[in-house]
Amino acid sequence: ARLLNIRLDPLRRKMIKVGMDAEASHDHLLTAEYASLLALEFNRNPVVNDEAAFDIFPPPAHSDSSTLPLRPPVVTIMGHVDHGKTTLLDTLRSTSVAKGEAGGITQHIGAFSVPVQTNGSDGSQPTITFLDTPGHAAFSAMRARGAGVTDIVVLVVAADDGIMPQTREVIELVQKEKVGLVVAINKIDKPGVDVSKVEHALLAEGVQLETFGGDIPVVHVSGMTGQGLEQLIETISAVAEMQDLRAEREGKIQGYVLESRVQKGLGAVATVLILRGCLKSSDHIISGMSHAKVRVLADSNGKTVKAAYPGMAVTVSGWKELPKAGDEVLQGTESEVKKALANRTRKAEMEATLGDMDALNQQRRNERELREKEADAAAADEELEETSDKSEPDIKELKLVIKADVSGTVEAVAGALQGIGNNLARVRIVATGVGDVTESDVMRAKAIGGMVVGFSVVIPRPVQTTAASQQVTLLSSSIIYRLMDEVKERVIDLLPPVI
Ligand code: GDP
């Protein structure tokens, strides 16, 4: 409306008249066609600027991937906490340094590569790329963006601990994501561990181990002593071979930022995992709202490399801003990158404005809901007041809204607090419920002039803020006696002063 120099209402009316009912809301982004049509309706001459929507896209998929060169597999190590993921990664990393160039310094860059014994087929040294953020962080960040960067998951299970909740999570994840799986039963150096018991437990979880005729390989290792690691590498390499991982080693790149940081003397540096193409110094790349003319490429040993190929993770310097971990990295010409960046910036600004509007609307809705709830609670309380025992008009009451983690406990807590008081001051339980403390609990307590008591529940920060601003007391503990003591104190405070 501003561009056409008219008010919003006539524009809306016109839109509805020409059939753009669905588009006639203030936060709808019009397509170029619709915008042009509208401009024509107002006797303006629209010029569609295609460049204004320019962005860079991943290079098109190759028609026959079987002719492309092989690439190293990308492996993530997962498993329950304390099952030895970090130790295993450290040992694998030092193996790679020992086998690599003398004088190489191990650097934590988010990934490292380990050489595989060559079988002599084409003379080149195959490698495996390990993402070195143990656990789910890197994996899920990228998965959330729909990027499957991991080819194989190594599920670490400590032989002395067996299947634990996070072990099950990984099993589920692997089944859903259809990535390769290698099971590493770890800590076999510990005396008295029963590996076969763990294997049977895995089978019971639906992991079809090779041991039992299935197709999931299992390796027995010790991240601490290094025992079995060679076999682990071979096994991963065999799984990768079956997956037949191939990608173009030339042309524009597609990659992902694994991590980024500001490094003295180099400025913003990001570790980029290359999925396709070839990245060289002086190339122009973009990631999210940042871009770079690549200055220095280095591997996980800190060694400068001339080019990075698929499956490799390299640190890239030359970024204008710090790129975000998990963001896609794409390549273009200098002017393509500039145009894409300008458009991404414009789009982000537009989204921020719309976001502000949404936030404002949401805030208004929340306020309205709170007011309604307040009124409801007040009405309910009036009813309660009316029906309550009129024969004891002077009795003081500490009114409570009780929340607890499970329904059995709610009753127990209510029972314990119910009895507190005497014929001058006592507890009155106005409401009980299961689950975390919510805004409406706070507003309810506010409306009755009472307080909220939580047993083994979480009080989210926004709820705490509301309570503070509404001056509603929140009492929370997972020790029932503490709650009872606190409530007692407050009932005593209600007693008339002794003269
Ligand atoms: P994460 O939480 O899975 O990364 O586990 P860590 O690598 O931090 O290991 C947890 C604990 O188990 C540490 O005290 C390690 O020293 C120990 N640990 C890890 N791997 C082994 C192993 O192969 N053998 C033995 N005996 N202990 C290990």
Short mmCIF file of C-alpha atoms and ligand atoms in Angstrom, two decimals:
data_model
loop_
_atom_site.label_atom_id
_atom_site.label_comp_id
_atom_site.label_asym_id
_atom_site.label_seq_id
_atom_site.Cartn_x
_atom_site.Cartn_y
_atom_site.Cartn_z
CA ALA A 1 0.00 0.00 0.00
CA ARG A 2 2.83 2.33 0.80
CA LEU A 3 4.45 1.74 -2.58
CA LEU A 4 1.19 2.39 -4.40
CA ASN A 5 0.63 5.40 -2.18
CA ILE A 6 -2.83 4.31 -1.06
CA ARG A 7 -4.33 3.33 2.27
CA LEU A 8 -4.46 -0.32 3.31
CA ASP A 9 -8.26 -0.62 3.28
CA PRO A 10 -8.84 0.28 -0.37
CA LEU A 11 -6.00 -2.08 -1.28
CA ARG A 12 -7.62 -4.86 0.70
CA ARG A 13 -11.01 -4.20 -0.87
CA LYS A 14 -9.47 -4.30 -4.31
CA MET A 15 -7.65 -7.55 -3.51
CA ILE A 16 -10.84 -9.22 -2.38
CA LYS A 17 -12.63 -7.89 -5.44
CA VAL A 18 -10.09 -9.46 -7.78
CA GLY A 19 -10.21 -12.76 -5.90
CA MET A 20 -7.16 -12.49 -3.68
CA ASP A 21 -9.12 -13.11 -0.49
CA ALA A 22 -6.52 -15.41 0.96
CA GLU A 23 -3.76 -12.92 0.25
CA ALA A 24 -5.48 -9.91 1.75
CA SER A 25 -3.94 -10.15 5.20
CA HIS A 26 -1.29 -7.70 6.35
CA ASP A 27 1.44 -10.33 6.72
CA HIS A 28 1.00 -12.24 3.48
CA LEU A 29 3.95 -12.16 1.11
CA LEU A 30 2.66 -11.60 -2.42
CA THR A 31 4.13 -13.45 -5.37
CA ALA A 32 5.54 -11.37 -8.22
CA GLU A 33 2.51 -12.26 -10.38
CA TYR A 34 -0.03 -11.14 -7.81
CA ALA A 35 1.89 -7.99 -6.97
CA SER A 36 2.05 -7.09 -10.69
CA LEU A 37 -1.64 -7.76 -11.11
CA LEU A 38 -2.46 -5.46 -8.24
CA ALA A 39 -0.22 -2.71 -9.54
CA LEU A 40 -2.04 -2.94 -12.89
CA GLU A 41 -5.36 -2.63 -11.06
CA PHE A 42 -4.12 0.70 -9.75
CA ASN A 43 -2.94 1.78 -13.17
CA ARG A 44 0.73 1.40 -12.42
CA ASN A 45 3.26 -0.23 -14.64
CA PRO A 46 4.90 -3.15 -12.82
CA VAL A 47 8.41 -4.26 -13.70
CA VAL A 48 9.28 -7.67 -12.28
CA ASN A 49 12.83 -7.70 -11.04
CA ASP A 50 13.88 -11.33 -11.13
CA GLU A 51 17.15 -10.54 -9.45
CA ALA A 52 15.32 -9.43 -6.36
CA ALA A 53 14.59 -13.05 -5.57
CA PHE A 54 18.04 -14.35 -6.36
CA ASP A 55 19.54 -17.01 -4.19
CA ILE A 56 22.17 -19.67 -4.62
CA PHE A 57 21.09 -23.30 -4.76
CA PRO A 58 23.01 -26.55 -4.40
CA PRO A 59 24.55 -27.82 -7.62
CA PRO A 60 22.11 -30.07 -9.52
CA ALA A 61 22.25 -33.79 -8.86
CA HIS A 62 24.33 -35.87 -11.20
CA SER A 63 22.24 -38.05 -13.52
CA ASP A 64 24.28 -41.18 -12.90
CA SER A 65 25.93 -41.17 -9.50
CA SER A 66 27.53 -44.59 -10.03
CA THR A 67 30.10 -43.00 -12.34
CA LEU A 68 31.20 -40.46 -9.73
CA PRO A 69 34.31 -40.93 -7.62
CA LEU A 70 34.03 -42.57 -4.18
CA ARG A 71 34.15 -40.33 -1.13
CA PRO A 72 34.99 -40.99 2.53
CA PRO A 73 32.08 -41.86 4.84
CA VAL A 74 31.03 -39.37 7.50
CA VAL A 75 30.66 -41.07 10.86
CA THR A 76 29.03 -39.91 14.11
CA ILE A 77 29.70 -41.64 17.40
CA MET A 78 26.66 -41.86 19.64
CA GLY A 79 25.61 -43.63 22.79
CA HIS A 80 24.65 -43.21 26.40
CA VAL A 81 26.54 -40.74 28.58
CA ASP A 82 29.75 -42.14 30.09
CA HIS A 83 29.80 -45.11 27.75
CA GLY A 84 33.12 -43.82 26.41
CA LYS A 85 32.35 -41.74 23.28
CA THR A 86 34.86 -38.99 24.08
CA THR A 87 37.60 -41.43 25.02
CA LEU A 88 37.02 -43.41 21.84
CA LEU A 89 37.16 -40.25 19.70
CA ASP A 90 40.34 -39.08 21.44
CA THR A 91 42.06 -42.40 20.82
CA LEU A 92 40.92 -42.45 17.18
CA ARG A 93 42.10 -38.87 16.71
CA SER A 94 45.54 -39.53 18.14
CA THR A 95 45.80 -42.58 15.88
CA SER A 96 45.19 -40.30 12.92
CA VAL A 97 47.82 -37.83 14.08
CA ALA A 98 50.38 -40.56 14.72
CA LYS A 99 49.83 -41.91 11.22
CA GLY A 100 49.71 -38.47 9.64
CA GLU A 101 52.48 -36.00 9.03
CA ALA A 102 55.14 -35.50 11.67
CA GLY A 103 54.73 -32.25 13.56
CA GLY A 104 50.97 -32.13 13.02
CA ILE A 105 49.14 -30.57 15.92
CA THR A 106 45.74 -31.97 16.78
CA GLN A 107 43.13 -29.30 16.74
CA HIS A 108 39.57 -29.61 17.70
CA ILE A 109 37.73 -28.43 14.59
CA GLY A 110 34.54 -30.54 14.78
CA ALA A 111 35.77 -33.43 12.66
CA PHE A 112 38.90 -35.37 11.86
CA SER A 113 39.82 -38.05 9.41
CA VAL A 114 41.40 -41.41 10.03
CA PRO A 115 43.25 -43.33 7.33
CA VAL A 116 42.12 -46.82 6.40
CA GLN A 117 44.62 -49.54 5.47
CA THR A 118 44.62 -49.47 1.68
CA ASN A 119 43.64 -52.62 -0.10
CA GLY A 120 45.70 -51.52 -3.04
CA SER A 121 42.87 -51.17 -5.57
CA ASP A 122 43.68 -47.70 -6.90
CA GLY A 123 46.56 -46.56 -4.75
CA SER A 124 44.75 -43.63 -3.16
CA GLN A 125 44.54 -43.52 0.63
CA PRO A 126 40.94 -44.01 1.75
CA THR A 127 39.89 -42.25 4.93
CA ILE A 128 36.97 -42.04 7.33
CA THR A 129 35.69 -38.69 8.58
CA PHE A 130 34.58 -38.67 12.19
CA LEU A 131 32.41 -35.87 13.50
CA ASP A 132 33.93 -35.24 16.89
CA THR A 133 31.03 -33.72 18.74
CA PRO A 134 29.97 -36.77 20.64
CA GLY A 135 26.30 -37.39 21.03
CA HIS A 136 23.47 -35.81 19.23
CA ALA A 137 24.25 -32.10 19.04
CA ALA A 138 25.86 -31.80 15.61
CA PHE A 139 23.78 -34.60 14.19
CA SER A 140 20.43 -33.21 15.26
CA ALA A 141 21.28 -29.61 14.38
CA MET A 142 21.81 -30.63 10.79
CA ARG A 143 19.06 -33.19 10.72
CA ALA A 144 16.67 -30.45 11.79
CA ARG A 145 17.60 -28.67 8.59
CA GLY A 146 16.95 -31.79 6.59
CA ALA A 147 20.60 -32.38 5.94
CA GLY A 148 21.70 -35.95 6.30
CA VAL A 149 25.43 -35.45 6.63
CA THR A 150 26.05 -38.61 8.60
CA ASP A 151 26.42 -41.85 6.65
CA ILE A 152 27.19 -44.18 9.53
CA VAL A 153 26.45 -44.08 13.24
CA VAL A 154 28.74 -45.92 15.62
CA LEU A 155 26.64 -46.86 18.62
CA VAL A 156 28.86 -47.14 21.67
CA VAL A 157 27.56 -49.43 24.42
CA ALA A 158 29.64 -49.87 27.57
CA ALA A 159 29.98 -53.57 28.28
CA ASP A 160 29.71 -52.97 32.02
CA ASP A 161 26.55 -50.87 31.78
CA GLY A 162 24.55 -52.36 28.91
CA ILE A 163 21.53 -50.78 27.25
CA MET A 164 20.55 -47.42 28.71
CA PRO A 165 17.91 -44.81 27.70
CA GLN A 166 20.15 -42.95 25.27
CA THR A 167 21.22 -46.26 23.72
CA ARG A 168 17.56 -46.86 22.87
CA GLU A 169 17.21 -43.31 21.51
CA VAL A 170 20.09 -43.93 19.11
CA ILE A 171 18.60 -47.26 17.97
CA GLU A 172 15.31 -45.52 17.20
CA LEU A 173 17.03 -42.64 15.45
CA VAL A 174 19.10 -44.93 13.24
CA GLN A 175 16.03 -46.89 12.20
CA LYS A 176 14.17 -43.69 11.32
CA GLU A 177 17.02 -41.99 9.49
CA LYS A 178 18.15 -45.04 7.54
CA VAL A 179 21.83 -44.43 8.20
CA GLY A 180 24.36 -47.23 8.50
CA LEU A 181 24.97 -48.68 11.94
CA VAL A 182 28.00 -50.24 13.56
CA VAL A 183 27.76 -51.33 17.20
CA ALA A 184 30.89 -50.87 19.30
CA ILE A 185 30.76 -52.69 22.61
CA ASN A 186 33.20 -50.65 24.67
CA LYS A 187 35.27 -50.98 27.85
CA ILE A 188 36.05 -54.64 27.17
CA ASP A 189 39.31 -54.13 29.09
CA LYS A 190 37.29 -54.07 32.30
CA PRO A 191 37.53 -57.35 34.22
CA GLY A 192 34.44 -59.51 34.39
CA VAL A 193 32.41 -57.80 31.64
CA ASP A 194 29.98 -60.01 29.76
CA VAL A 195 29.93 -58.99 26.11
CA SER A 196 27.51 -61.67 25.05
CA LYS A 197 24.95 -60.45 27.59
CA VAL A 198 25.07 -57.00 25.98
CA GLU A 199 24.69 -58.55 22.53
CA HIS A 200 21.62 -60.47 23.60
CA ALA A 201 20.15 -57.32 25.12
CA LEU A 202 20.74 -55.47 21.81
CA LEU A 203 19.04 -58.26 19.93
CA ALA A 204 16.09 -57.94 22.29
CA GLU A 205 15.93 -54.25 21.31
CA GLY A 206 15.60 -55.24 17.68
CA VAL A 207 19.22 -54.69 16.61
CA GLN A 208 19.90 -57.59 14.24
CA LEU A 209 23.55 -58.22 15.04
CA GLU A 210 25.75 -60.22 12.69
CA THR A 211 26.59 -62.45 15.64
CA PHE A 212 23.03 -63.75 15.43
CA GLY A 213 22.82 -63.89 11.65
CA GLY A 214 21.66 -60.31 11.13
CA ASP A 215 23.37 -57.57 9.16
CA ILE A 216 24.51 -55.13 11.85
CA PRO A 217 28.22 -55.54 12.52
CA VAL A 218 29.42 -55.49 16.12
CA VAL A 219 32.97 -54.82 17.26
CA HIS A 220 34.42 -55.26 20.74
CA VAL A 221 36.64 -52.33 21.67
CA SER A 222 38.34 -50.44 24.42
CA GLY A 223 38.64 -46.75 23.76
CA MET A 224 41.04 -46.62 26.68
CA THR A 225 43.59 -49.23 25.54
CA GLY A 226 42.93 -48.95 21.82
CA GLN A 227 42.03 -52.64 21.62
CA GLY A 228 39.76 -53.42 18.66
CA LEU A 229 40.00 -49.95 17.08
CA GLU A 230 41.70 -51.23 13.96
CA GLN A 231 38.83 -53.67 13.50
CA LEU A 232 36.35 -50.85 14.12
CA ILE A 233 37.94 -48.83 11.32
CA GLU A 234 37.85 -51.82 8.98
CA THR A 235 34.22 -52.51 9.83
CA ILE A 236 33.16 -48.91 9.21
CA SER A 237 35.05 -48.99 5.96
CA ALA A 238 33.24 -52.20 4.92
CA VAL A 239 29.83 -50.66 5.71
CA ALA A 240 30.80 -47.57 3.71
CA GLU A 241 31.79 -49.74 0.78
CA MET A 242 28.35 -51.33 0.78
CA GLN A 243 26.79 -47.86 0.84
CA ASP A 244 28.82 -46.97 -2.26
CA LEU A 245 29.22 -43.31 -1.31
CA ARG A 246 30.04 -41.20 -4.31
CA ALA A 247 30.15 -37.49 -5.10
CA GLU A 248 31.56 -35.13 -7.68
CA ARG A 249 35.08 -33.98 -6.84
CA GLU A 250 34.83 -30.93 -9.06
CA GLY A 251 32.50 -28.01 -9.56
CA LYS A 252 30.69 -25.85 -7.05
CA ILE A 253 30.45 -27.09 -3.52
CA GLN A 254 27.63 -27.96 -1.20
CA GLY A 255 28.65 -28.30 2.43
CA TYR A 256 27.67 -27.68 6.02
CA VAL A 257 29.16 -25.63 8.82
CA LEU A 258 30.11 -27.98 11.66
CA GLU A 259 31.32 -25.24 13.98
CA SER A 260 32.66 -21.73 13.88
CA ARG A 261 34.77 -19.46 16.04
CA VAL A 262 36.82 -16.30 15.97
CA GLN A 263 40.50 -17.12 15.83
CA LYS A 264 43.30 -14.70 16.56
CA GLY A 265 44.93 -13.50 13.38
CA LEU A 266 42.43 -15.29 11.15
CA GLY A 267 39.13 -13.69 12.15
CA ALA A 268 35.97 -15.72 11.69
CA VAL A 269 36.83 -19.34 10.98
CA ALA A 270 34.36 -22.14 10.25
CA THR A 271 34.78 -25.86 9.87
CA VAL A 272 33.00 -26.84 6.68
CA LEU A 273 32.13 -30.42 5.85
CA ILE A 274 32.14 -30.75 2.08
CA LEU A 275 29.40 -32.94 0.62
CA ARG A 276 29.98 -32.27 -3.07
CA GLY A 277 32.32 -30.34 -5.29
CA CYS A 278 35.76 -28.93 -4.70
CA LEU A 279 36.59 -25.93 -2.54
CA LYS A 280 39.76 -23.92 -3.15
CA SER A 281 41.19 -20.74 -1.81
CA SER A 282 39.75 -17.56 -3.43
CA ASP A 283 36.40 -19.29 -4.02
CA HIS A 284 33.31 -17.29 -3.09
CA ILE A 285 30.94 -19.01 -0.67
CA ILE A 286 27.85 -18.10 1.30
CA SER A 287 26.37 -19.58 4.47
CA GLY A 288 23.27 -18.16 6.08
CA MET A 289 23.90 -14.43 6.34
CA SER A 290 27.65 -14.67 6.07
CA HIS A 291 29.94 -14.98 3.11
CA ALA A 292 33.60 -15.48 2.41
CA LYS A 293 36.25 -15.27 -0.18
CA VAL A 294 38.15 -18.30 1.01
CA ARG A 295 41.53 -17.36 2.40
CA VAL A 296 43.07 -20.40 4.03
CA LEU A 297 41.88 -24.01 4.03
CA ALA A 298 43.30 -26.29 6.70
CA ASP A 299 42.70 -29.86 7.84
CA SER A 300 42.24 -31.14 11.40
CA ASN A 301 46.00 -31.32 11.86
CA GLY A 302 46.19 -27.60 11.21
CA LYS A 303 47.91 -28.30 7.90
CA THR A 304 47.08 -25.95 5.04
CA VAL A 305 45.49 -27.74 2.12
CA LYS A 306 45.07 -26.53 -1.46
CA ALA A 307 41.62 -27.95 -1.97
CA ALA A 308 38.89 -29.73 -0.04
CA TYR A 309 36.87 -32.59 -1.48
CA PRO A 310 33.66 -34.43 -0.55
CA GLY A 311 33.71 -36.11 2.85
CA MET A 312 36.47 -33.78 4.08
CA ALA A 313 36.09 -31.31 6.89
CA VAL A 314 38.27 -28.22 6.60
CA THR A 315 38.62 -24.98 8.48
CA VAL A 316 37.85 -22.05 6.24
CA SER A 317 38.95 -18.50 6.98
CA GLY A 318 37.93 -15.31 5.18
CA TRP A 319 34.35 -14.99 6.49
CA LYS A 320 32.91 -11.52 6.83
CA GLU A 321 30.83 -12.67 9.77
CA LEU A 322 30.76 -15.77 11.92
CA PRO A 323 28.64 -18.39 10.13
CA LYS A 324 26.29 -20.55 12.19
CA ALA A 325 26.88 -24.24 12.92
CA GLY A 326 24.46 -26.39 10.95
CA ASP A 327 24.01 -23.84 8.13
CA GLU A 328 24.45 -24.90 4.52
CA VAL A 329 27.46 -23.62 2.59
CA LEU A 330 27.12 -22.96 -1.14
CA GLN A 331 29.37 -21.53 -3.78
CA GLY A 332 28.83 -18.98 -6.52
CA THR A 333 30.59 -16.24 -8.41
CA GLU A 334 31.42 -13.09 -6.50
CA SER A 335 28.38 -11.26 -7.86
CA GLU A 336 26.05 -14.23 -7.31
CA VAL A 337 27.13 -14.41 -3.68
CA LYS A 338 26.66 -10.65 -3.26
CA LYS A 339 23.16 -10.73 -4.79
CA ALA A 340 22.13 -13.76 -2.73
CA LEU A 341 23.41 -12.12 0.42
CA ALA A 342 21.55 -8.87 -0.28
CA ASN A 343 18.34 -10.79 -0.82
CA ARG A 344 18.78 -12.96 2.22
CA THR A 345 19.38 -9.84 4.30
CA ARG A 346 16.26 -8.18 2.90
CA LYS A 347 14.21 -11.31 3.52
CA ALA A 348 15.51 -11.61 7.08
CA GLU A 349 14.56 -7.98 7.76
CA MET A 350 11.11 -8.57 6.38
CA GLU A 351 10.69 -11.72 8.46
CA ALA A 352 11.87 -9.86 11.54
CA THR A 353 9.20 -7.19 10.98
CA LEU A 354 6.54 -9.84 10.51
CA GLY A 355 7.90 -11.66 13.55
CA ASP A 356 7.56 -8.48 15.61
CA MET A 357 3.95 -8.16 14.47
CA ASP A 358 3.31 -11.81 15.37
CA ALA A 359 4.91 -11.35 18.75
CA LEU A 360 2.79 -8.27 19.39
CA ASN A 361 -0.37 -10.10 18.40
CA GLN A 362 0.59 -13.08 20.53
CA GLN A 363 1.24 -10.79 23.49
CA ARG A 364 -2.20 -9.22 23.05
CA ARG A 365 -3.82 -12.66 22.85
CA ASN A 366 -1.98 -13.76 26.02
CA GLU A 367 -3.06 -10.67 27.89
CA ARG A 368 -6.65 -11.20 26.85
CA GLU A 369 -6.56 -14.86 27.90
CA LEU A 370 -5.05 -13.94 31.24
CA ARG A 371 -7.75 -11.37 31.86
CA GLU A 372 -10.43 -13.92 30.99
CA LYS A 373 -8.91 -16.53 33.25
CA GLU A 374 -8.62 -14.00 36.04
CA ALA A 375 -12.29 -13.19 35.71
CA ASP A 376 -13.21 -16.89 35.61
CA ALA A 377 -11.17 -17.66 38.68
CA ALA A 378 -12.61 -14.71 40.56
CA ALA A 379 -16.12 -15.84 39.69
CA ALA A 380 -15.34 -19.40 40.76
CA ASP A 381 -13.91 -18.13 43.99
CA GLU A 382 -16.97 -16.02 44.73
CA GLU A 383 -19.04 -19.14 44.34
CA LEU A 384 -16.76 -20.98 46.70
CA GLU A 385 -16.93 -18.15 49.20
CA GLU A 386 -20.68 -18.23 49.07
CA THR A 387 -20.91 -21.96 49.63
CA SER A 388 -18.25 -22.06 52.32
CA ASP A 389 -19.07 -22.43 55.94
CA LYS A 390 -20.56 -19.15 57.12
CA SER A 391 -20.46 -20.20 60.75
CA GLU A 392 -16.72 -19.54 61.00
CA PRO A 393 -16.46 -16.05 59.52
CA ASP A 394 -13.25 -15.04 61.25
CA ILE A 395 -11.13 -17.97 60.31
CA LYS A 396 -8.04 -17.00 58.30
CA GLU A 397 -7.15 -19.14 55.35
CA LEU A 398 -3.99 -19.79 53.38
CA LYS A 399 -5.35 -20.66 49.96
CA LEU A 400 -3.28 -23.04 47.88
CA VAL A 401 -3.10 -24.14 44.29
CA ILE A 402 -1.16 -27.43 44.32
CA LYS A 403 0.72 -28.95 41.42
CA ALA A 404 2.68 -32.20 41.50
CA ASP A 405 4.46 -34.43 39.03
CA VAL A 406 2.14 -37.45 39.10
CA SER A 407 -1.42 -37.84 40.15
CA GLY A 408 -0.70 -40.12 43.11
CA THR A 409 1.58 -37.47 44.61
CA VAL A 410 -0.95 -34.67 44.15
CA GLU A 411 -3.26 -36.40 46.59
CA ALA A 412 -0.42 -37.16 48.99
CA VAL A 413 0.77 -33.54 48.99
CA ALA A 414 -2.75 -32.21 49.33
CA GLY A 415 -3.38 -34.63 52.19
CA ALA A 416 -0.22 -33.56 54.01
CA LEU A 417 -0.91 -29.83 53.66
CA GLN A 418 -4.66 -30.08 54.26
CA GLY A 419 -4.28 -30.78 57.94
CA ILE A 420 -2.11 -27.75 58.72
CA GLY A 421 -3.71 -25.06 60.91
CA ASN A 422 -6.15 -24.68 63.76
CA ASN A 423 -9.51 -23.01 64.35
CA LEU A 424 -8.02 -19.57 63.80
CA ALA A 425 -5.95 -20.09 60.68
CA ARG A 426 -5.74 -23.01 58.34
CA VAL A 427 -4.91 -24.23 54.87
CA ARG A 428 -7.55 -24.32 52.19
CA ILE A 429 -6.77 -26.19 48.98
CA VAL A 430 -8.53 -24.46 46.13
CA ALA A 431 -7.18 -26.41 43.21
CA THR A 432 -4.90 -29.34 42.48
CA GLY A 433 -3.39 -30.59 39.29
CA VAL A 434 -0.72 -32.72 37.66
CA GLY A 435 2.13 -31.19 35.66
CA ASP A 436 4.37 -28.14 35.64
CA VAL A 437 3.21 -24.84 37.06
CA THR A 438 1.53 -22.73 34.38
CA GLU A 439 0.49 -19.11 33.94
CA SER A 440 -3.09 -20.03 34.62
CA ASP A 441 -2.12 -21.61 37.98
CA VAL A 442 -0.49 -18.30 38.86
CA MET A 443 -3.52 -16.28 37.76
CA ARG A 444 -5.79 -18.60 39.68
CA ALA A 445 -3.73 -18.11 42.85
CA LYS A 446 -3.72 -14.38 42.20
CA ALA A 447 -7.51 -14.29 41.85
CA ILE A 448 -8.05 -16.00 45.19
CA GLY A 449 -5.26 -14.20 46.98
CA GLY A 450 -3.41 -17.46 47.50
CA MET A 451 -0.19 -19.09 46.48
CA VAL A 452 1.06 -21.92 44.27
CA VAL A 453 2.73 -24.98 45.77
CA GLY A 454 4.67 -27.24 43.44
CA PHE A 455 5.99 -30.67 44.33
CA SER A 456 8.65 -32.16 42.04
CA VAL A 457 7.55 -29.96 39.16
CA VAL A 458 9.23 -27.38 36.99
CA ILE A 459 8.32 -23.73 37.13
CA PRO A 460 9.24 -22.34 33.71
CA ARG A 461 10.99 -18.98 33.73
CA PRO A 462 8.14 -17.03 32.04
CA VAL A 463 5.78 -18.38 34.71
CA GLN A 464 8.19 -17.21 37.40
CA THR A 465 8.24 -13.79 35.79
CA THR A 466 4.45 -13.63 35.70
CA ALA A 467 4.29 -14.70 39.34
CA ALA A 468 6.78 -12.02 40.31
CA SER A 469 4.88 -9.33 38.44
CA GLN A 470 1.54 -10.48 39.87
CA GLN A 471 3.07 -10.82 43.35
CA VAL A 472 2.02 -14.42 43.68
CA THR A 473 4.19 -16.58 45.90
CA LEU A 474 5.54 -19.76 44.34
CA LEU A 475 6.69 -22.52 46.61
CA SER A 476 8.47 -25.43 45.05
CA SER A 477 10.39 -28.38 46.40
CA SER A 478 10.73 -32.08 45.95
CA ILE A 479 10.94 -32.58 49.70
CA ILE A 480 7.50 -32.79 51.21
CA TYR A 481 8.65 -31.82 54.72
CA ARG A 482 10.15 -28.62 53.41
CA LEU A 483 6.82 -27.74 51.79
CA MET A 484 4.98 -28.57 54.99
CA ASP A 485 7.35 -26.40 57.07
CA GLU A 486 7.02 -23.47 54.68
CA VAL A 487 3.24 -23.73 54.60
CA LYS A 488 3.13 -23.99 58.41
CA GLU A 489 5.19 -20.79 58.69
CA ARG A 490 2.79 -18.97 56.46
CA VAL A 491 -0.29 -20.21 58.32
CA ILE A 492 1.29 -19.02 61.56
CA ASP A 493 1.82 -15.60 59.94
CA LEU A 494 -1.94 -15.44 59.42
CA LEU A 495 -2.68 -15.85 63.11
CA PRO A 496 -3.82 -12.72 64.91
CA PRO A 497 -1.06 -11.21 67.03
CA VAL A 498 -1.09 -12.35 70.65
CA ILE A 499 -1.69 -9.39 72.90
P1 GDP B 1 31.15 -40.23 27.15
O1 GDP B 1 30.29 -39.54 28.16
O2 GDP B 1 30.39 -41.29 26.42
O3 GDP B 1 31.90 -39.32 26.24
O4 GDP B 1 32.22 -41.07 28.00
P2 GDP B 1 33.74 -40.73 28.33
O5 GDP B 1 34.62 -40.99 27.18
O6 GDP B 1 33.82 -39.42 28.99
O7 GDP B 1 34.04 -41.90 29.38
C1 GDP B 1 33.36 -42.02 30.60
C2 GDP B 1 34.21 -42.74 31.60
O8 GDP B 1 34.49 -44.06 31.18
C3 GDP B 1 35.57 -42.08 31.82
O9 GDP B 1 35.90 -42.15 33.20
C4 GDP B 1 36.51 -42.93 31.01
O10 GDP B 1 37.81 -42.92 31.54
C5 GDP B 1 35.88 -44.29 31.10
N1 GDP B 1 36.16 -45.08 29.90
C6 GDP B 1 35.93 -44.73 28.62
N2 GDP B 1 36.29 -45.71 27.77
C7 GDP B 1 36.77 -46.72 28.53
C8 GDP B 1 37.31 -48.01 28.24
O11 GDP B 1 37.43 -48.45 27.09
N3 GDP B 1 37.67 -48.77 29.31
C9 GDP B 1 37.56 -48.35 30.58
N4 GDP B 1 37.96 -49.17 31.56
N5 GDP B 1 37.06 -47.14 30.89
C10 GDP B 1 36.68 -46.32 29.88
#
